[in-house]
XYZ file of C-alpha atoms in Angstrom:
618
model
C -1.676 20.159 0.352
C -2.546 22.546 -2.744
C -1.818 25.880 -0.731
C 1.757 25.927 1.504
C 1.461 29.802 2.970
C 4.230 28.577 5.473
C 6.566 28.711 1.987
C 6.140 32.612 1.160
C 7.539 33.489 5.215
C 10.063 30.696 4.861
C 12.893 33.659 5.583
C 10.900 34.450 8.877
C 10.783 30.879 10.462
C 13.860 30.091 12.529
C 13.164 26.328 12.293
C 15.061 25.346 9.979
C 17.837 27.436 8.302
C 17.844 26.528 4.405
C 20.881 28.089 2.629
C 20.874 28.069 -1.322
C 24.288 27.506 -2.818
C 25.115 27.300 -6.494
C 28.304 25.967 -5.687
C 30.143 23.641 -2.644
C 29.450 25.337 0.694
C 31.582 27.818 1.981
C 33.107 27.090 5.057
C 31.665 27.719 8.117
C 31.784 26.878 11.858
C 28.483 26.262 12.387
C 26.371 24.217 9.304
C 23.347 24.688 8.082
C 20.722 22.963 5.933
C 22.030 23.733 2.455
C 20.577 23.493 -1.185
C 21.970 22.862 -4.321
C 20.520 22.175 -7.717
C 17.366 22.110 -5.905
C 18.134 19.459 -3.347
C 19.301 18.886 0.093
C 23.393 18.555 0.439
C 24.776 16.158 3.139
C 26.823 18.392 5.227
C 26.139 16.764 8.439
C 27.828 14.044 10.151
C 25.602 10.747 10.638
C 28.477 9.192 12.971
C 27.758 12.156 15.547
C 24.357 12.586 15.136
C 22.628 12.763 18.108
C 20.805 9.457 19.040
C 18.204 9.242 21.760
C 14.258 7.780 22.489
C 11.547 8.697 24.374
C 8.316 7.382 25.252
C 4.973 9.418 23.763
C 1.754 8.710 25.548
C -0.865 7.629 23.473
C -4.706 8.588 23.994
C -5.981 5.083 24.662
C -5.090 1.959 26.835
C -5.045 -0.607 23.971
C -4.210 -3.328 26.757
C -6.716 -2.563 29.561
C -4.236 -2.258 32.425
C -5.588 1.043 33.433
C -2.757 2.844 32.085
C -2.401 5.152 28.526
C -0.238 3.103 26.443
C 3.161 4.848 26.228
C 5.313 4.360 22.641
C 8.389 4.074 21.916
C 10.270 6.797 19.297
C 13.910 5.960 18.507
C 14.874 9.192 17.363
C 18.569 10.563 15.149
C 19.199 14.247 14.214
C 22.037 16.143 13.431
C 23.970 17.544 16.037
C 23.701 20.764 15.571
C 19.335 20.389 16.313
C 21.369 20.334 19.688
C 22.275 23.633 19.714
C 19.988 25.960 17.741
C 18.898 24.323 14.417
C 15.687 23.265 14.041
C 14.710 20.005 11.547
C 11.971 18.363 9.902
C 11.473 14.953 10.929
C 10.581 11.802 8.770
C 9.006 9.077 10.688
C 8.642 5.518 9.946
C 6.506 3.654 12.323
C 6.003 -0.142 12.075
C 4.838 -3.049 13.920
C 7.776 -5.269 12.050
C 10.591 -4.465 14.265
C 10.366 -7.854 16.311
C 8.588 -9.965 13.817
C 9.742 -11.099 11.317
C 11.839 -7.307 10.405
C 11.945 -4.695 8.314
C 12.112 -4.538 4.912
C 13.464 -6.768 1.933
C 16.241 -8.077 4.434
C 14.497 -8.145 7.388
C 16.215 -5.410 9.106
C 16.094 -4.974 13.376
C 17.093 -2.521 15.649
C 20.138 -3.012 17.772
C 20.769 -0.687 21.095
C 23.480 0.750 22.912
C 24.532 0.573 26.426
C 21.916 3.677 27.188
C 19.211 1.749 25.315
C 19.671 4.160 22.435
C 19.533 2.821 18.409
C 23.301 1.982 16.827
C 20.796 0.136 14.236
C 17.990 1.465 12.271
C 16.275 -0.326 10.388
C 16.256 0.809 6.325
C 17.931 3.064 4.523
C 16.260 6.338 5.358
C 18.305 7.406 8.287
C 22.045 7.090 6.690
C 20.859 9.159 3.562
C 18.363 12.175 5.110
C 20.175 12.930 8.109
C 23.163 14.381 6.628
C 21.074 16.509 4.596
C 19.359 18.419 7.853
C 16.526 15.950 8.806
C 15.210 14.547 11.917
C 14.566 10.723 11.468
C 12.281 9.148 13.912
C 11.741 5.079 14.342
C 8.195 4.203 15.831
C 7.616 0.750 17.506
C 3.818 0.574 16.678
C 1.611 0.362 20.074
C 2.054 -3.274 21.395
C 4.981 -4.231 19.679
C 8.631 -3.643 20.587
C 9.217 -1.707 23.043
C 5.860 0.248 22.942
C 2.828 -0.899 25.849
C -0.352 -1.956 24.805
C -1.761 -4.363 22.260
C -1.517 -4.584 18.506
C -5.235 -4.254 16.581
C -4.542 -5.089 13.275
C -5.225 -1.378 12.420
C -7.452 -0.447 14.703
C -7.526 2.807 16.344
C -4.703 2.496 19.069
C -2.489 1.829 15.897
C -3.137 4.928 14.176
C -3.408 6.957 17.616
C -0.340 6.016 18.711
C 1.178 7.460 15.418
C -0.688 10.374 16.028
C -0.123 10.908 19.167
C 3.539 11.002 18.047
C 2.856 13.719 15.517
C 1.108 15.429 17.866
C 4.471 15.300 20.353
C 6.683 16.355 17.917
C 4.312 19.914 17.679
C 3.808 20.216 21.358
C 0.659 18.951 21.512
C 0.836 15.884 23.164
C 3.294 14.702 26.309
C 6.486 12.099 26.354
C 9.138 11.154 29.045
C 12.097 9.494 29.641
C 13.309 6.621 31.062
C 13.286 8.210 34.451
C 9.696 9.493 33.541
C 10.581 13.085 33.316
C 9.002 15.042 30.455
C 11.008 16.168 27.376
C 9.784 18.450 24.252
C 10.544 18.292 20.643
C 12.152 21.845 21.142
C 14.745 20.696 18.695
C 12.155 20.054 15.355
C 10.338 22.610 13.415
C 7.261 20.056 13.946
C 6.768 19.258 9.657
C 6.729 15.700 9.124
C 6.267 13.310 6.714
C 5.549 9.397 7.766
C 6.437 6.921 5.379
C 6.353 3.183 5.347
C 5.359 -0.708 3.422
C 2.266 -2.749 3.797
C 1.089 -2.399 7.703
C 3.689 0.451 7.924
C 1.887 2.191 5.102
C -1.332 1.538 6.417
C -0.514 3.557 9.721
C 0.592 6.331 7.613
C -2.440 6.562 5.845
C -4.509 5.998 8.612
C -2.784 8.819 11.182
C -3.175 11.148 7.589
C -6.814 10.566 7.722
C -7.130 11.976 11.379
C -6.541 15.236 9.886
C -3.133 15.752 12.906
C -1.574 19.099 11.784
C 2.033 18.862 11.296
C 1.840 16.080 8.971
C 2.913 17.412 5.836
C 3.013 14.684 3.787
C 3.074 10.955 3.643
C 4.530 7.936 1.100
C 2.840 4.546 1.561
C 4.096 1.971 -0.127
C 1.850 -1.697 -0.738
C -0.664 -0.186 1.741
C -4.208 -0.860 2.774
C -6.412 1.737 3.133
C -9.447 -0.535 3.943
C -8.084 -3.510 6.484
C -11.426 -5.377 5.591
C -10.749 -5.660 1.889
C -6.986 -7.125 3.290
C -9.014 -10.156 3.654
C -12.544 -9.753 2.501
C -13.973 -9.112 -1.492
C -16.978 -8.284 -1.803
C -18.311 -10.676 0.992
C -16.039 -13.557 -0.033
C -13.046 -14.181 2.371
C -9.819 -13.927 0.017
C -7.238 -14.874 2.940
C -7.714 -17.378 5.889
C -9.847 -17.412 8.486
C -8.632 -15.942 11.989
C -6.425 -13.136 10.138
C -6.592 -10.479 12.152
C -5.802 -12.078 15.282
C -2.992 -13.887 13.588
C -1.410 -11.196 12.555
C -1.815 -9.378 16.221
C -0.095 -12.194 17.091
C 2.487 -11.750 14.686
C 4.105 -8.746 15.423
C 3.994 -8.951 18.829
C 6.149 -10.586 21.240
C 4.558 -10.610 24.693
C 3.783 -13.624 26.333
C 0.024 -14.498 24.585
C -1.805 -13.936 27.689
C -1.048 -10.218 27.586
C -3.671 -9.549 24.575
C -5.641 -12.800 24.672
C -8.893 -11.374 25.087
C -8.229 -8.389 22.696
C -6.935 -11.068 20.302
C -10.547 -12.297 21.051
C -12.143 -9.486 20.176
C -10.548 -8.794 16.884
C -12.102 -12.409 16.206
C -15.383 -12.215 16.930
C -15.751 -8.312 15.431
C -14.009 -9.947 11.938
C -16.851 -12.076 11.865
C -14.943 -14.791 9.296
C -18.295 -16.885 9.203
C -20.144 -14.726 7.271
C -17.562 -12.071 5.571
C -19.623 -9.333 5.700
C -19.001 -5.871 6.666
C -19.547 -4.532 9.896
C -18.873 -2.052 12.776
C -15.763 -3.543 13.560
C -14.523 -3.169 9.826
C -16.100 0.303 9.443
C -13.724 1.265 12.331
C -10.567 -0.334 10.673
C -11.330 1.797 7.421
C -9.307 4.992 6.286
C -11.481 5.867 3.139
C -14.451 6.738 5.043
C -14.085 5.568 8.778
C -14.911 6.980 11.863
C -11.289 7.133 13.290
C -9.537 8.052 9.633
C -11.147 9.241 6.185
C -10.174 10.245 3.350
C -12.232 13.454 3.459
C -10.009 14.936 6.347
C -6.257 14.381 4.888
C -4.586 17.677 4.629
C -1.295 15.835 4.041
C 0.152 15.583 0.487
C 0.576 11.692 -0.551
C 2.927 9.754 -2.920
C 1.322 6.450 -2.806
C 3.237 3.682 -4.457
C 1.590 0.618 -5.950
C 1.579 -2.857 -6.925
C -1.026 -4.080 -9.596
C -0.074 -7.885 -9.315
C -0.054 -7.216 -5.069
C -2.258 -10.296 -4.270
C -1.762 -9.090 -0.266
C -2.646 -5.115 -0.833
C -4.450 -5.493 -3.969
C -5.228 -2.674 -6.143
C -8.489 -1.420 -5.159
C -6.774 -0.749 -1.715
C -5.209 2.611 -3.483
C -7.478 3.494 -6.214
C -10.501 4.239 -4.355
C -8.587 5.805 -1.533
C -6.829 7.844 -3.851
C -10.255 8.523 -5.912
C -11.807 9.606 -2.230
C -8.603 12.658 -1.266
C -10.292 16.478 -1.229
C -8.956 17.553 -4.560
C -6.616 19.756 -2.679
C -4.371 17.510 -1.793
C -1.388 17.617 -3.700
C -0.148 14.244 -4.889
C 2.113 11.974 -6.656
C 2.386 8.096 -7.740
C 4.331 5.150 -9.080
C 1.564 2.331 -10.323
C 3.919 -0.714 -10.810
C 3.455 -4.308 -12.739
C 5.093 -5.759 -9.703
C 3.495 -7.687 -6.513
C 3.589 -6.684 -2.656
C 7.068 -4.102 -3.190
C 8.860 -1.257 -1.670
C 10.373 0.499 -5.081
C 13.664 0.714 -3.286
C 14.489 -2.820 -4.498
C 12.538 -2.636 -8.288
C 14.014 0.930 -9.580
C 16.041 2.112 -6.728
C 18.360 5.064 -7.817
C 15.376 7.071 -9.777
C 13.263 6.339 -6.519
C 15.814 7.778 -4.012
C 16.675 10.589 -6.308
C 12.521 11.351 -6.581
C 11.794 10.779 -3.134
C 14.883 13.258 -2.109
C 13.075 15.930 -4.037
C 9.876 15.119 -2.311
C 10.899 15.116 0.768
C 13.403 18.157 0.691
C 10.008 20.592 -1.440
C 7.325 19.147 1.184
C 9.347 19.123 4.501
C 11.744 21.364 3.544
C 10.243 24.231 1.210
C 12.954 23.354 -1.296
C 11.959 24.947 -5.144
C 12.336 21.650 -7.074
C 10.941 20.088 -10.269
C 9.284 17.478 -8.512
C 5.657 19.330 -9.088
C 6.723 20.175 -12.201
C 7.237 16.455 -13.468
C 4.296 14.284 -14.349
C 1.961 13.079 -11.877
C 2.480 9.427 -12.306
C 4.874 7.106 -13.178
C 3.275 4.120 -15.222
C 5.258 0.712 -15.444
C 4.090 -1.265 -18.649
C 6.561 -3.941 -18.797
C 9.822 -4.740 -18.189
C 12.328 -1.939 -18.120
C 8.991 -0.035 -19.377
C 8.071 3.205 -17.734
C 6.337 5.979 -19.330
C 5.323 9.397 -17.225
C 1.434 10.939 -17.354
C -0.386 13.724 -16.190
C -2.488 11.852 -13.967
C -3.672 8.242 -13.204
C -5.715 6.654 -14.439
C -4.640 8.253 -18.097
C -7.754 9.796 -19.921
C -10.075 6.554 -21.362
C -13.405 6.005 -22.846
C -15.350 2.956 -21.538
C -15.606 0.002 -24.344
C -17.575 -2.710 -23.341
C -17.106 -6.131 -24.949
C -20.076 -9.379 -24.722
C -19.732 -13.002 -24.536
C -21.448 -15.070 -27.243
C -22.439 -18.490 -27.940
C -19.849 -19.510 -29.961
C -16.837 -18.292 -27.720
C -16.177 -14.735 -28.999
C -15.965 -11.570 -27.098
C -17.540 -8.875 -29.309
C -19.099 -5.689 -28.925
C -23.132 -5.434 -30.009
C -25.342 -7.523 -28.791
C -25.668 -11.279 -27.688
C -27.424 -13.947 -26.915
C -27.425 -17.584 -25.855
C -26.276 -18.992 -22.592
C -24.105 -20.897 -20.631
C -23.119 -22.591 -17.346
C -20.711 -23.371 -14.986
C -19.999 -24.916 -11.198
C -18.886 -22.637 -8.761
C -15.745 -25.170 -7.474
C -12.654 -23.524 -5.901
C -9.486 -23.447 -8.678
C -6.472 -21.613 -9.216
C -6.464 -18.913 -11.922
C -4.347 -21.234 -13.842
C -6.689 -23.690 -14.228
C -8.852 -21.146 -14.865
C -7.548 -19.461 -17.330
C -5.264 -21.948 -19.672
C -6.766 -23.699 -22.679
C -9.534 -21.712 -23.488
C -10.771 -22.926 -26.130
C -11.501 -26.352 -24.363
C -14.403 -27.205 -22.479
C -13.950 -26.828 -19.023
C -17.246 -27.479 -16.595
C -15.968 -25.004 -13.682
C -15.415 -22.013 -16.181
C -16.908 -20.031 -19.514
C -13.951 -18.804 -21.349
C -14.229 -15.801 -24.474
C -12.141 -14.757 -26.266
C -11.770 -11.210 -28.817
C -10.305 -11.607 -32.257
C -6.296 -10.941 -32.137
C -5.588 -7.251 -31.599
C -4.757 -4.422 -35.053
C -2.863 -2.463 -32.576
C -1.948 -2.372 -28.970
C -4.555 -1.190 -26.227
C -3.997 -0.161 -23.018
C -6.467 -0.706 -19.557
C -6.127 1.801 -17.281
C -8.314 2.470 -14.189
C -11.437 -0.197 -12.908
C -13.052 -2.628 -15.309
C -16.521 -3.056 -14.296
C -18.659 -6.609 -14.915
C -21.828 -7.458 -15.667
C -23.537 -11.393 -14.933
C -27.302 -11.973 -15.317
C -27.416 -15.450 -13.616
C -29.393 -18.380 -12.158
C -28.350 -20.256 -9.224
C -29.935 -23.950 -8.547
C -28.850 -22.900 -4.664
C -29.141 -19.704 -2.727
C -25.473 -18.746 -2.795
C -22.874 -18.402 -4.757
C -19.182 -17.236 -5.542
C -19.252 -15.470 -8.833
C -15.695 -14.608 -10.111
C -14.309 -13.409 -13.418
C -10.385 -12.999 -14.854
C -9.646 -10.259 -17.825
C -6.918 -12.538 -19.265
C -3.990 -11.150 -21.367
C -3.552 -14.119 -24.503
C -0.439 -14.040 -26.783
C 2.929 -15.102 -25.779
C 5.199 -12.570 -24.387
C 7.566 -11.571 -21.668
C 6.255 -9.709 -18.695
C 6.995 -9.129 -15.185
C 7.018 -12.711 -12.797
C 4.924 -10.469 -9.970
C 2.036 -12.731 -9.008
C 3.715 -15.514 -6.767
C 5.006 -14.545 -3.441
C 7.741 -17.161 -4.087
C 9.077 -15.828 -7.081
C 10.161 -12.665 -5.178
C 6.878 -10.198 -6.273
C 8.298 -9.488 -9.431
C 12.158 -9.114 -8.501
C 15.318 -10.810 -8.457
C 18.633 -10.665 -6.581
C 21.583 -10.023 -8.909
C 25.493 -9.279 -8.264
C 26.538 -6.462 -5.965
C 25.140 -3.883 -3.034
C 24.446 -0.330 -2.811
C 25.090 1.596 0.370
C 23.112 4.513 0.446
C 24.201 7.422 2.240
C 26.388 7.707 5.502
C 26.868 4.712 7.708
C 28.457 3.287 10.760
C 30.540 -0.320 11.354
C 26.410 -1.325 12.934
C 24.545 0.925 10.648
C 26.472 0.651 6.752
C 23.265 1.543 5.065
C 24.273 -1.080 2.389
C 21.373 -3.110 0.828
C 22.068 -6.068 -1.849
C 20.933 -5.493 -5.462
C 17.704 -6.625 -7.414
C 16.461 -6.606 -10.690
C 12.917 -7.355 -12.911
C 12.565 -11.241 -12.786
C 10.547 -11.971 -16.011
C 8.954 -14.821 -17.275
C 8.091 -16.012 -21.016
C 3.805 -16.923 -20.939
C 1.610 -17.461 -22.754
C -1.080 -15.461 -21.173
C -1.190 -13.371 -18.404
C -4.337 -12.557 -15.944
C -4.470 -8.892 -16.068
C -7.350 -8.353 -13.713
C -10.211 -9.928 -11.458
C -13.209 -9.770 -9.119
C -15.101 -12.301 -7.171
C -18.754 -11.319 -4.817
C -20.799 -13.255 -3.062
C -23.720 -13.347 -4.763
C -25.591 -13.009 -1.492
C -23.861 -9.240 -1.153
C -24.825 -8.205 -4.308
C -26.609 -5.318 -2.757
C -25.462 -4.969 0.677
C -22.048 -5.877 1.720
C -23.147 -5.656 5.246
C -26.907 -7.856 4.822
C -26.424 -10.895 3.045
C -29.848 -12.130 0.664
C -29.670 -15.126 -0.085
C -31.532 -15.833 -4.323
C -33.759 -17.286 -4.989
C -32.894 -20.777 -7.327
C -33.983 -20.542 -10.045
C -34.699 -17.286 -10.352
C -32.651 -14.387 -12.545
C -30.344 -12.044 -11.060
C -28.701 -9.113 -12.673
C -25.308 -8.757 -10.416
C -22.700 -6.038 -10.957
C -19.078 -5.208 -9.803
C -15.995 -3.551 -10.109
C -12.586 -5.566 -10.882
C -9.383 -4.937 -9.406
C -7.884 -1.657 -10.867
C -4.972 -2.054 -13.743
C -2.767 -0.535 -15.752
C -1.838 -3.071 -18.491
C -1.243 -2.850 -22.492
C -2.440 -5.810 -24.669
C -0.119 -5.685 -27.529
C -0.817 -5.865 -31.218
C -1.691 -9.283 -32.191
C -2.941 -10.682 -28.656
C -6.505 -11.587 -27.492
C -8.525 -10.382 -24.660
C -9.982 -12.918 -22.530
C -12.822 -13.114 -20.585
C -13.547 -15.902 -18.226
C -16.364 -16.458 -15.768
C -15.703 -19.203 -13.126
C -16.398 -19.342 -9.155
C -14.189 -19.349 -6.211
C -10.761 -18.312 -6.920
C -8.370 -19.985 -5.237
C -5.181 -17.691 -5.858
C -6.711 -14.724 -3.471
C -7.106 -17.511 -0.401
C -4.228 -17.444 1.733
C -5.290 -20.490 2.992
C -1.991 -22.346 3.395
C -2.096 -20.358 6.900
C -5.359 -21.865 7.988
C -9.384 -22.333 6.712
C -10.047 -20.179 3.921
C -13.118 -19.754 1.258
C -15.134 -22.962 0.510
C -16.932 -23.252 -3.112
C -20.609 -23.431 -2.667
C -20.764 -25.882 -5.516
C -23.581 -24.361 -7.135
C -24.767 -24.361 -10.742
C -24.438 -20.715 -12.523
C -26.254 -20.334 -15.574
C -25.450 -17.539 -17.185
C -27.467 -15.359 -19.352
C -25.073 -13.833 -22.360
C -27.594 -11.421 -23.454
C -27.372 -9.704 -19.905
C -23.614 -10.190 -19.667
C -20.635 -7.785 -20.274
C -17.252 -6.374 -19.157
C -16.912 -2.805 -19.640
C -13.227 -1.507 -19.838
C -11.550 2.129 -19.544
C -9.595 1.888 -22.431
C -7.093 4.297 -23.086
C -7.835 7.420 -25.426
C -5.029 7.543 -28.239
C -2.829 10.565 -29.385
């Protein structure tokens, strides 16, 4: 948020006592939160931290037994929120607890005799609890030990987080196990939900309800629209059945339990077409009816991946383009895939989410909104800081020609390929050679280095000899180099495991907070796809009513690419390359994906262009 007026009466709030100290604590019977060199000080014992749960009721019956689902929050707080002290609380729900785990190395919970958490999962309870906070564990509404069914998203996902919020503020009821009522009376109510991938999602989603009390959120890899998790512009870039699979998933109930919501999500996905509908509109967070954009009063410190082929790109750039301008904000736009940046830069992201935390939870006076806006990762061991993302640019646009080159000016001349499903390897090697499933261009080699940053946009007049088509196109990096390995799941998004293990913050014989090391796996190539798009031709106007062209006849079609943030270095090439169905962005190793239409594009290069935000120099 831009304005905090809780900050300026920070003396009169009893919630949470925040002592300043320019030097180690004095002694004292009776600790409280303390601050030094503008950050949080861990003068509270994990190992007698108070650890109990409760069950929050949520506003809808996800499962149709008649009942308000009821969820599950695993809760640890310093001792002393026991007896007078009064804590902010940072919540991480998730779906992942039973399948397949949490995080990088799959963490799960383990319990105590009382059903209370020796175990939780990640890193963010042995390192913020010392240092005055609240840390609360969320098993995501049908999944765990939380009732009701999972939705891939849908509304009893991000209710049940809210409803948790709204708990913690005394605005909402919970019980325990002998289903008497119990009250936050021990938090001062400011939280801040963070969380990867689905995790993320949720945070984003509860955000976009608007719930007061949530002060500020950190996804990490997270979709903010779940129909462009497996949808692109009316092509399907994962398999068919996906959000019932992933229902599935996370949940361990006998399949009976959710069968028919499982066949609900199915039929509302509506995988035969991959259009946008109702049910999609109602799993967005940009502009939905459940969550938007427009209503998040939260601040947000989105992290990205711009080689994520699960949560691509476009799934934080136009959320973040859609926030109220008073939101306050901060970001870390990575080279690497699908990652939480506790495994890719690890002590600079602890140390920067600390301050975070501790200024928006706490009221701490930090540098944190006095550093840059965003991080930028150009390479390897390559980070620069910016005001803002994307960095300032001026749109160059570049046109194929007959003869192969990508120029600016005008063109002419034409070409043609068949829309056939191939990996963007096939795609894009050897471009000089004649390939009949792709048009490849290419500019003259580089004077100096240029950087993308922000949305490419393309341009295709075409003619189809059949009604439909898959129209795709890869900006291609040429020039041998050594970049990040992020594209391929199974090279580990980007990272590597090297020697040795950090153990971050306090910890316990069943909770050591120790994680094994990782570092940037790189690969020598010699060219690198820096960004893409595919559409359905058919949803060229209208993502949510297909029309079908007319053979024969031309069509001017426009898009947007997948957002980057990419230099080309002195002495490489841009590439341009026009193909059809791309078979890197179809999951389809876990069942039926995208079929190629087969159809003949010809393309007209008079009518064709990329236009790039290029980045303004000095």
């Amino acid at each position: 948020m831009s304005v905090h007026p809780w900050r300026a009466s920070l003396a009169a709030v009893p919630l949470a006592a925040v002592t300043a100290v320019a030097g180690a604590p004095a002694a004292s019977a009776k600790p409280e939160i303390e601050v030094s060199g503008g950050l949080t000080q861990p003068v509270f014992s994990y190992t007698d931290a108070i650890r109990e749960h409760v069950r929050v009721q949520s506003p809808l019956d996800s499962d149709g037994d008649g009942k308000k689902d009821l969820v599950r929050v695993d809760i640890i707080r310093p001792k002393e929120s026991g007896s007078g002290l009064k804590v902010p609380v940072i919540m991480h729900q998730s779906p992942y607890f039973d399948n397949p785990g949490v995080g990088f190395q799959l963490d799960h919970k383990k319990y105590d005799a009382n059903g209370n958490l020796t175990k939780f999962p990640l890193f963010y309870d042995n390192y913020f609890v010392p240092r005055g906070y609240a840390f609360v564990s969320v098993d995501m509404v049908g999944t765990r030990l939380s009732e009701g069914c999972p939705t891939g998203g849908g509304p009893s996902d991000v209710l049940g987080g809210k409803a948790v919020i709204d708990w913690l503020n005394g605005r909402a009821p919970a019980y325990d196990d002998n289903g008497d009522p119990v009250k936050a009376t021990w938090t001062t109510g400011r939280t801040g939900m963070i969380g990867h991938s689905y995790e993320g999602a949720l945070a984003i989603g509860v955000a976009g309800t608007g719930v007061a009390g949530l002060e500020t959120i950190v996804p990490l890899a997270a979709p903010s629209s779940w129909y462009d998790m497996w949808r692109a512009n009316g092509t399907l870039t994962d398999f068919k059945g996906g959000q019932a699979w992933l229902a599935k998933r996370v949940d361990a109930d006998p399949p009976e339990k959710c069968a028919a919501v499982h066949q609900r999500m199915t039929a509302g996905s509506d995988d035969a077409t991959g259009d946008y509908n109702a049910y999609w509109d109602e799993l967005d967070y940009r502009d939905g009816p459940i969550s938007s954009a427009r209503n998040v009063r939260a601040s947000v410190f989105p992290v990205v991946g711009m080689h994520d082929r699960n949560v691509m790109g476009n799934q934080f750039s136009q959320w973040w383009t859609a926030l109220p301008r008073r939101v306050e904000r901060k970001v870390w736009v990575t080279q690497y895939g699908h990652l939480d940046p506790f495994w890719a830069r690890r002590d600079a992201w602890v140390d920067t989410l600390h301050k975070w935390f501790d200024h928006e939870l706490m009221g701490v006076a930090n540098d944190i909104m006095r550093r840059p806006r965003a991080d930028v990762q150009l390479g390897p061991d390559r980070w620069i800081t910016q005001a803002d993302w994307p960095a300032p640019t001026r749109t160059v646009t570049l046109r194929p020609r007959q003869d192969g080159s990508l120029l600016r000016g005008p063109s002419k001349g034409a070409g043609s390929f068949l829309d056939t499903k191939q990996a963007e390897l096939a795609m894009a090697e050897n471009p000089a050679t004649a390939n009949p499933n792709r048009l490849a261009y290419l500019t003259p080699p580089l004077k100096e280095a240029v950087r993308l940053s922000g949305t490419p946009t393309v341009s295709l007049k075409v003619k189809l000899d059949k009604p439909a088509a898959n129209l795709g196109v890869l900006l291609v990096d040429y020039g041998t180099d050594t970049r990040i390995h992020g594209v391929d799941p199974a090279q580990g998004q980007g990272l590597k495991l090297i020697d040795g293990h950090d153990c971050v913050g306090e910890g316990t014989a069943d909770d050591d907070g120790c994680y094994l090391r990782a570092g940037d796996n790189t690969i020598t190539s010699g060219f690198q796809v820096v960004s893409r798009g595919i559409i359905d031709a058919q949803n060229r106007r209208s993502l949510s009513r297909p029309a079908p062209l007319a053979p024969g006849r031309p069509y001017q079609i426009t898009w947007k690419m997948l957002p980057q943030d990419y230099e080309f270095k002195a002495g490489h090439r841009l590439g341009l390359v026009l193909t059809g169905t791309n078979a890197d962005l179809d999951q389809a190793v876990l069942g039926e994906g995208e079929t190629a239409t087969g159809a003949r594009v010809t393309v007209d290069l008079a009518g064709t262009s990329i236009a790039l935000p290029l980045v303004v120099s000095g």
